[in-house]
Amino acid sequence: ERKQSLQLGTKWKRGVPIEVIPMALSPIQRTLEHLFPEATIQLRIAQPSDKAGPVVTDNGNFILDCHFGPIKDSLSLYKEIKCLTGVLDVGLFCQMAKIAYIGHLDSNNGHVISK
């Protein structure tokens, strides 16, 4: 319920996760900054803070969290980022779900949104 909004990127402020290979980290960051100058792009750092360095995926890659603000066309954004050399995956799941189950914080009840 806390993430539900009319437009993607208006409530969830942690950004879209982008998995990149380590040797492509700097070029990908620069490319994203050039393509999306209004975006906030940060390397995800390991938590708790007693662990040093970035989050490393099971495949040995890094995660960039990119907050683009309101996203009008998530499929176009996904395609534009996914085609960059060194990007393995993008945390946008476009055209995959036909139904969304929305839970409510104050009860066990929820509602369903379908296409």
PDB file of C-alpha atoms in Angstrom:
ATOM      1  CA  GLU A   1       0.000   0.000   0.000  1.00  0.00           C
ATOM      2  CA  ARG A   2       2.795   2.468   0.824  1.00  0.00           C
ATOM      3  CA  LYS A   3       4.311   2.039  -2.645  1.00  0.00           C
ATOM      4  CA  GLN A   4       1.040   2.295  -4.583  1.00  0.00           C
ATOM      5  CA  SER A   5       0.804   5.412  -6.733  1.00  0.00           C
ATOM      6  CA  LEU A   6      -0.733   6.629  -9.965  1.00  0.00           C
ATOM      7  CA  GLN A   7       2.695   7.085 -11.557  1.00  0.00           C
ATOM      8  CA  LEU A   8       5.830   5.004 -11.034  1.00  0.00           C
ATOM      9  CA  GLY A   9       8.588   6.871  -9.199  1.00  0.00           C
ATOM     10  CA  THR A  10       6.425   9.265  -7.188  1.00  0.00           C
ATOM     11  CA  LYS A  11       6.304   7.405  -3.851  1.00  0.00           C
ATOM     12  CA  TRP A  12       9.189   4.928  -3.959  1.00  0.00           C
ATOM     13  CA  LYS A  13      12.318   7.084  -3.548  1.00  0.00           C
ATOM     14  CA  ARG A  14      15.059   4.432  -3.444  1.00  0.00           C
ATOM     15  CA  GLY A  15      15.198   4.236  -7.189  1.00  0.00           C
ATOM     16  CA  VAL A  16      15.335   1.541  -9.821  1.00  0.00           C
ATOM     17  CA  PRO A  17      18.019  -1.088  -9.176  1.00  0.00           C
ATOM     18  CA  ILE A  18      20.373  -1.700 -12.091  1.00  0.00           C
ATOM     19  CA  GLU A  19      22.793  -4.655 -11.993  1.00  0.00           C
ATOM     20  CA  VAL A  20      26.119  -3.901 -13.683  1.00  0.00           C
ATOM     21  CA  ILE A  21      29.350  -5.816 -14.121  1.00  0.00           C
ATOM     22  CA  PRO A  22      32.108  -4.314 -11.938  1.00  0.00           C
ATOM     23  CA  MET A  23      34.436  -3.336 -14.792  1.00  0.00           C
ATOM     24  CA  ALA A  24      31.599  -1.371 -16.438  1.00  0.00           C
ATOM     25  CA  LEU A  25      30.548   0.506 -13.285  1.00  0.00           C
ATOM     26  CA  SER A  26      32.195   3.868 -14.063  1.00  0.00           C
ATOM     27  CA  PRO A  27      31.259   3.966 -17.768  1.00  0.00           C
ATOM     28  CA  ILE A  28      27.661   2.981 -16.969  1.00  0.00           C
ATOM     29  CA  GLN A  29      27.415   5.663 -14.251  1.00  0.00           C
ATOM     30  CA  ARG A  30      28.720   8.312 -16.660  1.00  0.00           C
ATOM     31  CA  THR A  31      26.359   7.175 -19.417  1.00  0.00           C
ATOM     32  CA  LEU A  32      23.351   7.207 -17.089  1.00  0.00           C
ATOM     33  CA  GLU A  33      24.302  10.682 -15.806  1.00  0.00           C
ATOM     34  CA  HIS A  34      24.535  11.882 -19.416  1.00  0.00           C
ATOM     35  CA  LEU A  35      21.242  10.264 -20.510  1.00  0.00           C
ATOM     36  CA  PHE A  36      19.329  11.256 -17.366  1.00  0.00           C
ATOM     37  CA  PRO A  37      20.879  14.448 -15.908  1.00  0.00           C
ATOM     38  CA  GLU A  38      17.966  14.878 -13.474  1.00  0.00           C
ATOM     39  CA  ALA A  39      18.442  11.384 -11.990  1.00  0.00           C
ATOM     40  CA  THR A  40      20.125  10.530  -8.697  1.00  0.00           C
ATOM     41  CA  ILE A  41      22.490   7.601  -9.229  1.00  0.00           C
ATOM     42  CA  GLN A  42      24.173   5.834  -6.306  1.00  0.00           C
ATOM     43  CA  LEU A  43      26.151   2.653  -5.871  1.00  0.00           C
ATOM     44  CA  ARG A  44      24.333   0.486  -3.320  1.00  0.00           C
ATOM     45  CA  ILE A  45      26.542   0.124  -0.237  1.00  0.00           C
ATOM     46  CA  ALA A  46      26.452  -2.992   1.948  1.00  0.00           C
ATOM     47  CA  GLN A  47      24.431  -2.863   5.166  1.00  0.00           C
ATOM     48  CA  PRO A  48      25.049  -3.079   8.065  1.00  0.00           C
ATOM     49  CA  SER A  49      27.738  -0.437   7.906  1.00  0.00           C
ATOM     50  CA  ASP A  50      30.361  -2.768   9.426  1.00  0.00           C
ATOM     51  CA  LYS A  51      30.631  -4.410   5.998  1.00  0.00           C
ATOM     52  CA  ALA A  52      32.946  -2.498   3.706  1.00  0.00           C
ATOM     53  CA  GLY A  53      32.140  -1.641   0.127  1.00  0.00           C
ATOM     54  CA  PRO A  54      29.278  -2.078  -2.282  1.00  0.00           C
ATOM     55  CA  VAL A  55      26.593  -4.735  -2.336  1.00  0.00           C
ATOM     56  CA  VAL A  56      27.816  -7.655  -4.443  1.00  0.00           C
ATOM     57  CA  THR A  57      25.178  -9.848  -6.103  1.00  0.00           C
ATOM     58  CA  ASP A  58      25.349 -13.644  -6.145  1.00  0.00           C
ATOM     59  CA  ASN A  59      26.901 -13.328  -9.599  1.00  0.00           C
ATOM     60  CA  GLY A  60      29.621 -10.933  -8.370  1.00  0.00           C
ATOM     61  CA  ASN A  61      28.085  -7.772  -9.831  1.00  0.00           C
ATOM     62  CA  PHE A  62      27.225  -4.341  -8.405  1.00  0.00           C
ATOM     63  CA  ILE A  63      23.871  -2.587  -8.003  1.00  0.00           C
ATOM     64  CA  LEU A  64      23.250   1.031  -8.950  1.00  0.00           C
ATOM     65  CA  ASP A  65      20.127   2.618  -7.462  1.00  0.00           C
ATOM     66  CA  CYS A  66      18.798   5.223  -9.894  1.00  0.00           C
ATOM     67  CA  HIS A  67      15.986   7.553  -8.893  1.00  0.00           C
ATOM     68  CA  PHE A  68      14.524   9.108 -12.028  1.00  0.00           C
ATOM     69  CA  GLY A  69      11.603  10.892 -10.409  1.00  0.00           C
ATOM     70  CA  PRO A  70       8.187  10.229 -11.975  1.00  0.00           C
ATOM     71  CA  ILE A  71       8.516   7.639 -14.760  1.00  0.00           C
ATOM     72  CA  LYS A  72       6.090   8.225 -17.623  1.00  0.00           C
ATOM     73  CA  ASP A  73       7.127   5.335 -19.886  1.00  0.00           C
ATOM     74  CA  SER A  74       8.674   2.488 -17.905  1.00  0.00           C
ATOM     75  CA  LEU A  75       9.074   0.202 -20.927  1.00  0.00           C
ATOM     76  CA  SER A  76      11.083   2.793 -22.885  1.00  0.00           C
ATOM     77  CA  LEU A  77      13.230   3.485 -19.820  1.00  0.00           C
ATOM     78  CA  TYR A  78      13.823  -0.248 -19.341  1.00  0.00           C
ATOM     79  CA  LYS A  79      14.848  -0.747 -22.981  1.00  0.00           C
ATOM     80  CA  GLU A  80      17.136   2.294 -23.002  1.00  0.00           C
ATOM     81  CA  ILE A  81      19.039   1.122 -19.916  1.00  0.00           C
ATOM     82  CA  LYS A  82      19.007  -2.624 -20.665  1.00  0.00           C
ATOM     83  CA  CYS A  83      20.740  -2.150 -24.032  1.00  0.00           C
ATOM     84  CA  LEU A  84      23.803  -0.493 -22.437  1.00  0.00           C
ATOM     85  CA  THR A  85      26.905  -2.687 -22.543  1.00  0.00           C
ATOM     86  CA  GLY A  86      27.675  -3.840 -19.007  1.00  0.00           C
ATOM     87  CA  VAL A  87      24.095  -3.676 -17.741  1.00  0.00           C
ATOM     88  CA  LEU A  88      22.862  -7.149 -16.832  1.00  0.00           C
ATOM     89  CA  ASP A  89      19.398  -6.357 -15.568  1.00  0.00           C
ATOM     90  CA  VAL A  90      17.050  -3.524 -14.665  1.00  0.00           C
ATOM     91  CA  GLY A  91      14.578  -3.669 -11.774  1.00  0.00           C
ATOM     92  CA  LEU A  92      11.584  -2.710 -13.885  1.00  0.00           C
ATOM     93  CA  PHE A  93       9.192  -5.537 -14.650  1.00  0.00           C
ATOM     94  CA  CYS A  94       7.364  -4.271 -17.709  1.00  0.00           C
ATOM     95  CA  GLN A  95       4.510  -6.158 -19.352  1.00  0.00           C
ATOM     96  CA  MET A  96       4.945  -9.127 -16.997  1.00  0.00           C
ATOM     97  CA  ALA A  97       2.007  -8.935 -14.577  1.00  0.00           C
ATOM     98  CA  LYS A  98      -1.668  -9.031 -15.395  1.00  0.00           C
ATOM     99  CA  ILE A  99      -2.791  -8.721 -11.769  1.00  0.00           C
ATOM    100  CA  ALA A 100      -1.421  -6.865  -8.733  1.00  0.00           C
ATOM    101  CA  TYR A 101      -2.394  -7.781  -5.182  1.00  0.00           C
ATOM    102  CA  ILE A 102      -2.257  -4.740  -2.892  1.00  0.00           C
ATOM    103  CA  GLY A 103      -2.138  -5.326   0.853  1.00  0.00           C
ATOM    104  CA  HIS A 104      -3.148  -2.727   3.435  1.00  0.00           C
ATOM    105  CA  LEU A 105      -0.997  -1.805   6.427  1.00  0.00           C
ATOM    106  CA  ASP A 106      -3.935  -1.586   8.834  1.00  0.00           C
ATOM    107  CA  SER A 107      -5.599  -4.942   8.094  1.00  0.00           C
ATOM    108  CA  ASN A 108      -5.266  -8.360   6.547  1.00  0.00           C
ATOM    109  CA  ASN A 109      -7.553  -7.288   3.727  1.00  0.00           C
ATOM    110  CA  GLY A 110      -6.350  -5.936   0.433  1.00  0.00           C
ATOM    111  CA  HIS A 111      -7.527  -5.414  -3.088  1.00  0.00           C
ATOM    112  CA  VAL A 112      -6.704  -6.568  -6.596  1.00  0.00           C
ATOM    113  CA  ILE A 113      -5.843  -4.436  -9.607  1.00  0.00           C
ATOM    114  CA  SER A 114      -6.049  -6.104 -13.008  1.00  0.00           C
ATOM    115  CA  LYS A 115      -5.495  -4.971 -16.570  1.00  0.00           C
TER     116      LYS A 115
END
